[in-house]
Short mmCIF file of N, CA, C and O in Angstrom, two decimals:
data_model
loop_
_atom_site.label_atom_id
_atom_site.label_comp_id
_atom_site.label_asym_id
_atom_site.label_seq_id
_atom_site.Cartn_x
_atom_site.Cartn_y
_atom_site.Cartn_z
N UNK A 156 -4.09 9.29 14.90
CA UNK A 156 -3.66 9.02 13.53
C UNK A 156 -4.61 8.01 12.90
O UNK A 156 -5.06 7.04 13.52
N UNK A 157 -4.82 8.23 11.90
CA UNK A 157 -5.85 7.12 11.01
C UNK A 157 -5.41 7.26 9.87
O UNK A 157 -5.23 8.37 9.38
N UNK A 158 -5.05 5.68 9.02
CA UNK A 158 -5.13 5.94 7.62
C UNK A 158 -6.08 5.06 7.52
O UNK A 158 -6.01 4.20 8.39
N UNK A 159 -7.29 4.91 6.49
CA UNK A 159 -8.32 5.03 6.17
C UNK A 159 -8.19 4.08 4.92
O UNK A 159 -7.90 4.99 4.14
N UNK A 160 -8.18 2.89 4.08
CA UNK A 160 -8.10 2.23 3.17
C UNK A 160 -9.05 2.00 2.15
O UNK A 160 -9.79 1.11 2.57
N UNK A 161 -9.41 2.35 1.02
CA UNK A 161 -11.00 2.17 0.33
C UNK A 161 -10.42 1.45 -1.23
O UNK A 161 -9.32 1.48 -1.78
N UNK A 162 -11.18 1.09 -1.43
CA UNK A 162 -10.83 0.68 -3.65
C UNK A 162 -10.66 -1.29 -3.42
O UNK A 162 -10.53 -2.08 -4.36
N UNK A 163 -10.69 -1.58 -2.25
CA UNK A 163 -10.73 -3.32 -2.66
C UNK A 163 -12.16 -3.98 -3.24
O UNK A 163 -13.26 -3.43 -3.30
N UNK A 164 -11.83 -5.22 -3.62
CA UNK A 164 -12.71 -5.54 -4.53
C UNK A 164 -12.40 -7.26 -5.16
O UNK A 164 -11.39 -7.95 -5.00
N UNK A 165 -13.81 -7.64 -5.95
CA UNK A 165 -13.01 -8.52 -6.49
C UNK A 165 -13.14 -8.51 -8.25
O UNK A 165 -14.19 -8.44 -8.88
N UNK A 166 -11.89 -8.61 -8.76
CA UNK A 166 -11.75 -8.57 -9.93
C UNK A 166 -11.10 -9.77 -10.62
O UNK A 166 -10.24 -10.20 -9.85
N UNK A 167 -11.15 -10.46 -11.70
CA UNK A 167 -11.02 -11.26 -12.66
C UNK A 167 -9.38 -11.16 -12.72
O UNK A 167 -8.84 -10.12 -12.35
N UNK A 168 -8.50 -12.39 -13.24
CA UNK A 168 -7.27 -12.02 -13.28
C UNK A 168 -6.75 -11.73 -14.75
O UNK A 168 -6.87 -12.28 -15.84
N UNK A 169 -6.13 -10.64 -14.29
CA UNK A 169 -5.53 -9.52 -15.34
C UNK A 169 -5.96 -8.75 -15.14
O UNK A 169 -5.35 -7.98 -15.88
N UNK A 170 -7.16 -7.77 -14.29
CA UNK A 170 -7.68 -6.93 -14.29
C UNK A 170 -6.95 -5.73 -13.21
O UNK A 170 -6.05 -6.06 -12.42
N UNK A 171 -7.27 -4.88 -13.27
CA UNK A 171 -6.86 -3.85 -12.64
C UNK A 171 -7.63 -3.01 -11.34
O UNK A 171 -8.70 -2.49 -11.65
N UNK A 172 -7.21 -2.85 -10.06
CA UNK A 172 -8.09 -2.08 -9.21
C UNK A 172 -6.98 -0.71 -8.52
O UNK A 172 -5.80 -0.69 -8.89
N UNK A 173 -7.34 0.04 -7.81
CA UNK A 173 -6.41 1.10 -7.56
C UNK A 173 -7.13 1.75 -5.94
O UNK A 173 -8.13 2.39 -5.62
N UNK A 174 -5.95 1.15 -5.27
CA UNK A 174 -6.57 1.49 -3.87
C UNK A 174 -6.15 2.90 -3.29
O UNK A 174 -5.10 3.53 -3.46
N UNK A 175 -7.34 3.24 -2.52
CA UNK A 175 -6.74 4.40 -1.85
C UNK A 175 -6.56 4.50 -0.07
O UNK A 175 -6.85 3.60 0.72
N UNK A 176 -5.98 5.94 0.30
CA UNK A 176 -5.62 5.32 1.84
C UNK A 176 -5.60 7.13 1.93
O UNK A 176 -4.86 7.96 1.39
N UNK A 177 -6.86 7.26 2.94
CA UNK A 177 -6.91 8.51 3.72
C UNK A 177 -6.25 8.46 4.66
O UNK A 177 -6.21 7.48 5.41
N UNK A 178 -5.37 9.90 4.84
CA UNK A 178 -4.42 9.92 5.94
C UNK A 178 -4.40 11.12 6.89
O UNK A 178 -4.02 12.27 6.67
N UNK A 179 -4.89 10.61 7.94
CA UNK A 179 -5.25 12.25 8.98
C UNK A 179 -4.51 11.76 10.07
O UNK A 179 -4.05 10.63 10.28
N UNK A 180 -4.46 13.31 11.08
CA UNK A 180 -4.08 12.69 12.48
C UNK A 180 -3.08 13.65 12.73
O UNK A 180 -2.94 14.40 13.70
N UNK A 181 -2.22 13.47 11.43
CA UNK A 181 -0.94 14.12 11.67
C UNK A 181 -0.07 14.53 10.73
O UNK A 181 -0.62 14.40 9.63
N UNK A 182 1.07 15.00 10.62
CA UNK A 182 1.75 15.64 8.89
C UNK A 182 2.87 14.27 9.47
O UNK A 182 3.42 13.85 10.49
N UNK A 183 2.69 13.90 7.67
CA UNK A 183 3.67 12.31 7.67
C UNK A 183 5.25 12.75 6.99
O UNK A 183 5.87 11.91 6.33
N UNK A 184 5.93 14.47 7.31
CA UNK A 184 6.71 14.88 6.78
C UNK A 184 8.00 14.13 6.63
O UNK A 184 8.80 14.31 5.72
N UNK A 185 8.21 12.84 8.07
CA UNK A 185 9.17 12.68 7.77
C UNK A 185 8.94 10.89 7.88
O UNK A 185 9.52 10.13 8.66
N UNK A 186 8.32 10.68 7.25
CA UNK A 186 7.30 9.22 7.09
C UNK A 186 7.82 8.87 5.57
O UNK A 186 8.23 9.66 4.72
N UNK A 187 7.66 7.17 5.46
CA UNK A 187 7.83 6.62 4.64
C UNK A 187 6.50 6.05 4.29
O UNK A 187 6.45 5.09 5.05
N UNK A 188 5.36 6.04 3.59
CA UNK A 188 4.47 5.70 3.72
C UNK A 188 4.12 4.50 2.52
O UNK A 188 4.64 4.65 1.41
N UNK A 189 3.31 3.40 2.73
CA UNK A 189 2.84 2.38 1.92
C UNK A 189 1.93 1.40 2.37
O UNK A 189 1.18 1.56 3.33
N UNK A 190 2.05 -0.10 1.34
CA UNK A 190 1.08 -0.97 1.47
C UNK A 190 1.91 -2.41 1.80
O UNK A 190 3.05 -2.72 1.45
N UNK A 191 1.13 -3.00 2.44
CA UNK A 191 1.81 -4.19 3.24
C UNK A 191 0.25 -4.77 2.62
O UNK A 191 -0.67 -4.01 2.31
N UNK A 192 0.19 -6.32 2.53
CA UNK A 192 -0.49 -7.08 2.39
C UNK A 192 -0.24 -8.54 3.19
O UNK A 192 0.87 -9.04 3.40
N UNK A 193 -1.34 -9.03 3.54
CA UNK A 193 -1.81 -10.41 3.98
C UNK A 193 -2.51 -10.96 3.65
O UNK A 193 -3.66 -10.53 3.69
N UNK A 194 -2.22 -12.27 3.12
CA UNK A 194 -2.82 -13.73 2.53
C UNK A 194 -3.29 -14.88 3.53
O UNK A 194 -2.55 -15.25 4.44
N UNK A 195 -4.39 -15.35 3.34
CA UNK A 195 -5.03 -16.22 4.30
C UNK A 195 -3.88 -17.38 4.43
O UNK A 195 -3.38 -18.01 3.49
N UNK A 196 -3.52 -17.52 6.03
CA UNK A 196 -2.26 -18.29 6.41
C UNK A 196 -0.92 -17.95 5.48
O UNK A 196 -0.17 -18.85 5.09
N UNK A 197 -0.71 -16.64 5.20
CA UNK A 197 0.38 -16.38 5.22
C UNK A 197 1.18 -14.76 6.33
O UNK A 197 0.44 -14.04 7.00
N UNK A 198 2.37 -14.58 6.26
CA UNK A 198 2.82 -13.73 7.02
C UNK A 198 2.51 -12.31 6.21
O UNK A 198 2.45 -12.34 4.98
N UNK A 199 2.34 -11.22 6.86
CA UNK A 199 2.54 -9.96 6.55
C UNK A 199 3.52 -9.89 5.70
O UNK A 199 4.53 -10.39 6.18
N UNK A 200 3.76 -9.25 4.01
CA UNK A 200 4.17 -9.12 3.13
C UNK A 200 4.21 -7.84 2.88
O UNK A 200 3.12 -7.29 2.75
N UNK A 201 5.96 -6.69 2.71
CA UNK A 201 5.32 -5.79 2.07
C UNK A 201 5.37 -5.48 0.25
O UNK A 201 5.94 -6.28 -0.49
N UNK A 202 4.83 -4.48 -0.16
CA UNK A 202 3.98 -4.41 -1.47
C UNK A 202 4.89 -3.08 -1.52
O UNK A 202 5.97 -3.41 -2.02
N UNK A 203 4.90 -2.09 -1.29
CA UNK A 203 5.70 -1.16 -2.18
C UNK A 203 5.49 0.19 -1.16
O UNK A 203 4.53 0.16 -0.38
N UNK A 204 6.14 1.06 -1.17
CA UNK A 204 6.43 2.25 -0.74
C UNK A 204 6.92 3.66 -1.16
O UNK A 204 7.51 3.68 -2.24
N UNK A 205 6.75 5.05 -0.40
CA UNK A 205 7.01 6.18 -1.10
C UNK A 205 7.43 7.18 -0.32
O UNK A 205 6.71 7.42 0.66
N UNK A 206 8.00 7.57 -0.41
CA UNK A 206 8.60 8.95 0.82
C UNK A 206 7.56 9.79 0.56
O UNK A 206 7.05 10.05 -0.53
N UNK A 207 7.20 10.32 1.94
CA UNK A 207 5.85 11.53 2.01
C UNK A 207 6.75 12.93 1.27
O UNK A 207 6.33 13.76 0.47
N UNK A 208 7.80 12.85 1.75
CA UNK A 208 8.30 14.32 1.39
C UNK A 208 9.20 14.08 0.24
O UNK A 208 9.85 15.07 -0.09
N UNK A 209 9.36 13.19 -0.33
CA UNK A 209 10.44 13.50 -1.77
C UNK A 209 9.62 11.93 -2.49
O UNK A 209 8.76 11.36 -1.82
N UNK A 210 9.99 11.44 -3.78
CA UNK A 210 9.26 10.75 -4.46
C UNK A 210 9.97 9.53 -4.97
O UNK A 210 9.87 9.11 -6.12
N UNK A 211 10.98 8.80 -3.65
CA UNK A 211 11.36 7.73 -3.77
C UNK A 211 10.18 6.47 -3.69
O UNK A 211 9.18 6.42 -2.97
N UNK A 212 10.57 5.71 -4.47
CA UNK A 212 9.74 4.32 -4.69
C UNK A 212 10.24 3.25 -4.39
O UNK A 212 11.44 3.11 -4.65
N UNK A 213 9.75 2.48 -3.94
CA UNK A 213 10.09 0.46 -3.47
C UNK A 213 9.14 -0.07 -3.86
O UNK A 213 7.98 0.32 -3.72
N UNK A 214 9.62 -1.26 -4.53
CA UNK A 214 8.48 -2.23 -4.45
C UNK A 214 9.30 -3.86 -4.29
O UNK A 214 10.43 -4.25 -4.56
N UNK A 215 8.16 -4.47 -3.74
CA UNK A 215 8.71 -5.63 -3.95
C UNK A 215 8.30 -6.25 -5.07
O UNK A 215 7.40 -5.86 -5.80
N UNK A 216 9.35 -7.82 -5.29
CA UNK A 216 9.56 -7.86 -7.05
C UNK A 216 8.82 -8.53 -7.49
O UNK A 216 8.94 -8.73 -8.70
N UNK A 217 7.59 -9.27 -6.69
CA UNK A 217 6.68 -9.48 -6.89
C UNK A 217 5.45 -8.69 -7.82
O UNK A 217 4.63 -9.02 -8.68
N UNK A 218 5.81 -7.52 -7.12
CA UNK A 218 4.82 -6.58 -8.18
C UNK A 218 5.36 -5.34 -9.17
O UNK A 218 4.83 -4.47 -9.86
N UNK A 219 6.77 -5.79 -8.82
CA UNK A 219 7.49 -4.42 -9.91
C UNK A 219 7.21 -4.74 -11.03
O UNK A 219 7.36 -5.93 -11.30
N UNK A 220 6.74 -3.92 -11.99
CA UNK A 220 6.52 -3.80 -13.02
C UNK A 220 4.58 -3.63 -13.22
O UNK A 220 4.02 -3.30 -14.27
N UNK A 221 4.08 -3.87 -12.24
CA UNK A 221 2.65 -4.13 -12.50
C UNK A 221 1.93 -3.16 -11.62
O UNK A 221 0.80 -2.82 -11.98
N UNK A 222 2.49 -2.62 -10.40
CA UNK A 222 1.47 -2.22 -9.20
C UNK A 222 2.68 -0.61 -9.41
O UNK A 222 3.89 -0.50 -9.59
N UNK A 223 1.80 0.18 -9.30
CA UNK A 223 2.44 1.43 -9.15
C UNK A 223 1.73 2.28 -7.57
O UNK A 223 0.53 2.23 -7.31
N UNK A 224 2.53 2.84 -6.88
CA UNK A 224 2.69 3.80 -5.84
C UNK A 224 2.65 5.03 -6.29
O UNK A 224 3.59 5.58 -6.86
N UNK A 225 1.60 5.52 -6.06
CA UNK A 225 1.75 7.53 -5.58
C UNK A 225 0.78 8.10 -4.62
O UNK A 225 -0.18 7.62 -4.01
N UNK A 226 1.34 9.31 -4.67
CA UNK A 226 0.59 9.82 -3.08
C UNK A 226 -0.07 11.43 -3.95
O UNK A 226 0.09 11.81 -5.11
N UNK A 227 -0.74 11.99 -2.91
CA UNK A 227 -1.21 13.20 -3.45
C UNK A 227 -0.99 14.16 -2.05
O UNK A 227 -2.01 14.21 -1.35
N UNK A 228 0.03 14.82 -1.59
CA UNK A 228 0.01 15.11 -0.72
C UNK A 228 -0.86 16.51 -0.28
O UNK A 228 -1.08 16.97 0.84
N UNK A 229 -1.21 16.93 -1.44
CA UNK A 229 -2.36 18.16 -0.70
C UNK A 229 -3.85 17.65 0.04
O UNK A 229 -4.63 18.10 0.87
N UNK A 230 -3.71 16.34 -0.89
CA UNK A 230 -5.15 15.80 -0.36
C UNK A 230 -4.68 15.05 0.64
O UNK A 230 -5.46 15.24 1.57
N UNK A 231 -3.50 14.01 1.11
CA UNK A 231 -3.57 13.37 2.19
C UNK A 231 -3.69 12.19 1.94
O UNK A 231 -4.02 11.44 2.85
N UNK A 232 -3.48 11.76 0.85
CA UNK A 232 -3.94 10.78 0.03
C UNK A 232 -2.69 9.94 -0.66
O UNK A 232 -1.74 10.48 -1.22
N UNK A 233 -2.88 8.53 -0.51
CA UNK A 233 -2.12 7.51 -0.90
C UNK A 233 -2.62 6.57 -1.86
O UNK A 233 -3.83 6.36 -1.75
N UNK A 234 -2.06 5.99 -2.71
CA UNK A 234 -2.63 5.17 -3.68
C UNK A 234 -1.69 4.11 -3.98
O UNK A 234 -0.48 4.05 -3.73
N UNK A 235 -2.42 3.35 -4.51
CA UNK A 235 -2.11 1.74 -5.14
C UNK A 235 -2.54 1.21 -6.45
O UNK A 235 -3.42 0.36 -6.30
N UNK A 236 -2.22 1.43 -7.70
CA UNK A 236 -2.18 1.33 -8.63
C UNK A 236 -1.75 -0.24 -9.03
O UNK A 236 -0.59 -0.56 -9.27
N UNK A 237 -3.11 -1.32 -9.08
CA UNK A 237 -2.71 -2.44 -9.38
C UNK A 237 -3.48 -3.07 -10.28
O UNK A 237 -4.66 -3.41 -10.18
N UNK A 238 -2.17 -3.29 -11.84
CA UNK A 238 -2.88 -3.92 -13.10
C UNK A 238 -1.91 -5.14 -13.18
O UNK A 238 -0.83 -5.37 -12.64
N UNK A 239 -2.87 -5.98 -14.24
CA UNK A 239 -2.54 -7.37 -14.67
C UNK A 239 -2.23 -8.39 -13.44
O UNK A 239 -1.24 -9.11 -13.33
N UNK A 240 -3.40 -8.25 -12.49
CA UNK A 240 -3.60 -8.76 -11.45
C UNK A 240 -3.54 -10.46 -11.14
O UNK A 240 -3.76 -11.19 -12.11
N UNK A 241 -3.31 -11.00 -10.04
CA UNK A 241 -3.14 -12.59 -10.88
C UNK A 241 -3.85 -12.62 -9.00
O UNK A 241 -4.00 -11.78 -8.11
N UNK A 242 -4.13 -14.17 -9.17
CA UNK A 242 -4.80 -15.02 -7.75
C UNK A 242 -4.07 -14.83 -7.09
O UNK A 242 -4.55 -14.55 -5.99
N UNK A 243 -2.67 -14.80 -7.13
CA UNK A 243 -1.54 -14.70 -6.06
C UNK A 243 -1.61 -13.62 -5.59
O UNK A 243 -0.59 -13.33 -4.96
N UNK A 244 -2.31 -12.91 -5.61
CA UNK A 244 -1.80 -11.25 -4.88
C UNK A 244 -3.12 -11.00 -4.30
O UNK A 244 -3.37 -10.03 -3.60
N UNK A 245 -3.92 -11.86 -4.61
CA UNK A 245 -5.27 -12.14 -2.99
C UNK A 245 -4.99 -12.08 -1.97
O UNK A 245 -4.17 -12.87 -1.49
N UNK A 246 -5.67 -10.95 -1.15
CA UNK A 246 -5.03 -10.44 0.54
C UNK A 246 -5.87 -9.34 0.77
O UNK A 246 -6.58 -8.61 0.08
N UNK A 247 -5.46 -9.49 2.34
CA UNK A 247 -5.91 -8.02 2.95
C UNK A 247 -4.69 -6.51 2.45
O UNK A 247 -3.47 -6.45 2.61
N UNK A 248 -5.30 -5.87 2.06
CA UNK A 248 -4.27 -4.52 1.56
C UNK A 248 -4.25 -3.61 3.00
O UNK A 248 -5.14 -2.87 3.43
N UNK A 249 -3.16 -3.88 3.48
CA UNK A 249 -3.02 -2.41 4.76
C UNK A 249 -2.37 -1.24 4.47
O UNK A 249 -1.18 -1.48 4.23
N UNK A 250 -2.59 -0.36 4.40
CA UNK A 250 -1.56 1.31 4.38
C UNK A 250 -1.00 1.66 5.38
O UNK A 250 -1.66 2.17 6.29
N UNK A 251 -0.05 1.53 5.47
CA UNK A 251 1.13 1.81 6.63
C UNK A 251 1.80 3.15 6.43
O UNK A 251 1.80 3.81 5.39
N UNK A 252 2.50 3.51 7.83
CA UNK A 252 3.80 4.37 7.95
C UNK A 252 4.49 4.31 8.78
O UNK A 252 4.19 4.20 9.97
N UNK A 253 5.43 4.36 8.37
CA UNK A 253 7.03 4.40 9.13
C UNK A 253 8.15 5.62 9.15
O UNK A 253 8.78 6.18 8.26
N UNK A 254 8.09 5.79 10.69
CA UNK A 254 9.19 6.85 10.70
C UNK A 254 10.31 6.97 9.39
O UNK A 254 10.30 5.99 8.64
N UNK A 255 10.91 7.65 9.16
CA UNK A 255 12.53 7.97 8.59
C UNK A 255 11.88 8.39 6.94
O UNK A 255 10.89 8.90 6.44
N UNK A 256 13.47 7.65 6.47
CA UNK A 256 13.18 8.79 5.12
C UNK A 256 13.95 7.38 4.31
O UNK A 256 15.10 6.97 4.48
N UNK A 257 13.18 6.98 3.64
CA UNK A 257 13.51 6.35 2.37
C UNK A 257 13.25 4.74 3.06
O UNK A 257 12.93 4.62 4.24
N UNK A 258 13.45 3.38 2.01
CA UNK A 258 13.71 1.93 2.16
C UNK A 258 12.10 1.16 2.15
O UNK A 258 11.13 1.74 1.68
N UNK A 259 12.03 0.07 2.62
CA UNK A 259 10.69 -0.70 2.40
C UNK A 259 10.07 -0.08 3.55
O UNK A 259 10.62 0.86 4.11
N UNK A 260 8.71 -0.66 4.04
CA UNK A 260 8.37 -0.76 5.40
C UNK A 260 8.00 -2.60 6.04
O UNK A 260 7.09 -3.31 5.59
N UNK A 261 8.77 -2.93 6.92
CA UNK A 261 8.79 -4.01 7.46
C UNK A 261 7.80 -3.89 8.63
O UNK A 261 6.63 -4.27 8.57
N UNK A 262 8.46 -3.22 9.84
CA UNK A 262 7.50 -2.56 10.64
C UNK A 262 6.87 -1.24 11.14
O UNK A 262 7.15 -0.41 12.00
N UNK A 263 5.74 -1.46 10.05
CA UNK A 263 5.41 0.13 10.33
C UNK A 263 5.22 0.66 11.91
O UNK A 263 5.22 -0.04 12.92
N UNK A 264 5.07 2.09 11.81
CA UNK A 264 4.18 2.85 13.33
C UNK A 264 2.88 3.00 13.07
O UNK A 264 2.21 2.70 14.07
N UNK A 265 2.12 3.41 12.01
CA UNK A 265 0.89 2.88 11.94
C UNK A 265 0.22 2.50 10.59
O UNK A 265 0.71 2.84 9.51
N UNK A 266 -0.90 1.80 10.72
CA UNK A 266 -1.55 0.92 9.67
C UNK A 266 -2.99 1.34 9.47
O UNK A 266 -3.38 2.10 10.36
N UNK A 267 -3.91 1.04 8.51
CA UNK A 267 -5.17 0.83 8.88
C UNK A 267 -5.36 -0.48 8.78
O UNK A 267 -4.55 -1.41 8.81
N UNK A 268 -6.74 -0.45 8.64
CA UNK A 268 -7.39 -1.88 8.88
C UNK A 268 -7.83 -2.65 7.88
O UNK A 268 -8.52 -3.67 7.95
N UNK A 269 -7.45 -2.20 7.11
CA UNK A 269 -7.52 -3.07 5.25
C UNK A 269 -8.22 -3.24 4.91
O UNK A 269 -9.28 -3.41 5.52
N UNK A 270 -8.00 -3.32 3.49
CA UNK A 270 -9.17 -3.67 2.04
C UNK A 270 -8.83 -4.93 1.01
O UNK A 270 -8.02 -5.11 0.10
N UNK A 271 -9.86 -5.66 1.63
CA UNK A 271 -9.71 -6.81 0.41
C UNK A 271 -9.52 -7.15 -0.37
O UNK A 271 -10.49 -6.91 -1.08
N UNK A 272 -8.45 -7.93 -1.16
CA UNK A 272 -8.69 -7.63 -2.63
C UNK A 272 -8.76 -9.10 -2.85
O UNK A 272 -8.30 -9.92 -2.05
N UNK A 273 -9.44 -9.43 -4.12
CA UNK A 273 -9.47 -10.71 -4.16
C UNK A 273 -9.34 -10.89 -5.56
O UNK A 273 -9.92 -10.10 -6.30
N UNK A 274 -8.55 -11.95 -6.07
CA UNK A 274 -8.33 -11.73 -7.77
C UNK A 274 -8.75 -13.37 -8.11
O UNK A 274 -8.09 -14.36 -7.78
N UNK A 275 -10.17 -13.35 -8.91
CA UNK A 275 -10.42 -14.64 -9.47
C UNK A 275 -9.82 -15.45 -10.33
O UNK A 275 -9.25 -14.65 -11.08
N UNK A 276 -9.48 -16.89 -10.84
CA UNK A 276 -8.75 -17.01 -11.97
C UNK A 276 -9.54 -17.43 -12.31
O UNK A 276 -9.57 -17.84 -13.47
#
C-alpha cells in the first residue's frame, strides 16, 4: 500500500495551496481516508476526512470553513483544498487511511510520508 503526498510548499498567509495524495496498493472500498498533520514539537493532529465509498466529510474546527476535502476515485486520488492559510497550520501534511466507514481518523492503518507546508506571516 502507498499513499503518495505532493502540492506542499511555502506560501504567504492567506494564500492558498491544494495537496494531493496518490493511492495504490489496494481498493480503499471500505476506508475512511484523509489528512493528519504535524507541527514542530507538537502531537499528530487530525485535519479532515472522507469516506472512499460515499461522500461524508470531517473536519476539524480548526479548518472548517477554509480547507476543503475531496477525492477522485477513478484516479485514486485524494485532495486537500487549503485557502486563507495562516502560520498556525505550518506542518508536515500526512494522507492517511483507516478501516470502517465514516468519523475522523485518529489512528490510521496507513499513512504516507508527508508534505510540508509552511505558511509565512
Amino acid at each position: 500500500v502507498q499513499l503518495v503526498e505532493s502540492g506542499g510548499g511555502l506560501v504567504q498567509d492567506g494564500g492558498s495551496l491544494r495537496l494531493s495524495c496518490a493511492v495504490s496498493g489496494r481498493t480503499f472500498g471500505s476506508y475512511v481516508m484523509g489528512w493528519l498533520r504535524q507541527a514542530p514539537g507538537k502531537e499528530r493532529e487530525f485535519v479532515a476526512a472522507i469516506g472512499w465509498s460515499d461522500y461524508s466529510t470531517y473536519y476539524a474546527d480548526s479548518v472548517k470553513g477554509r480547507f476543503l476535502i475531496s477525492k477522485d476515485n477513478a484516479q485514486n486520488s485524494l485532495y486537500l483544498q487549503m485557502n486563507s492559510l495562516k502560520p498556525e497550520d505550518t506542518a508536515v501534511y500526512y494522507c492517511a487511511a483507516r478501516r470502517g466507514t465514516g468519523g475522523t481518523i485518529v489512528a490510521p492503518d496507513y499513512w504516507g510520508r508527508g508534505t510540508q507546508v509552511t505558511v509565512s506571516s
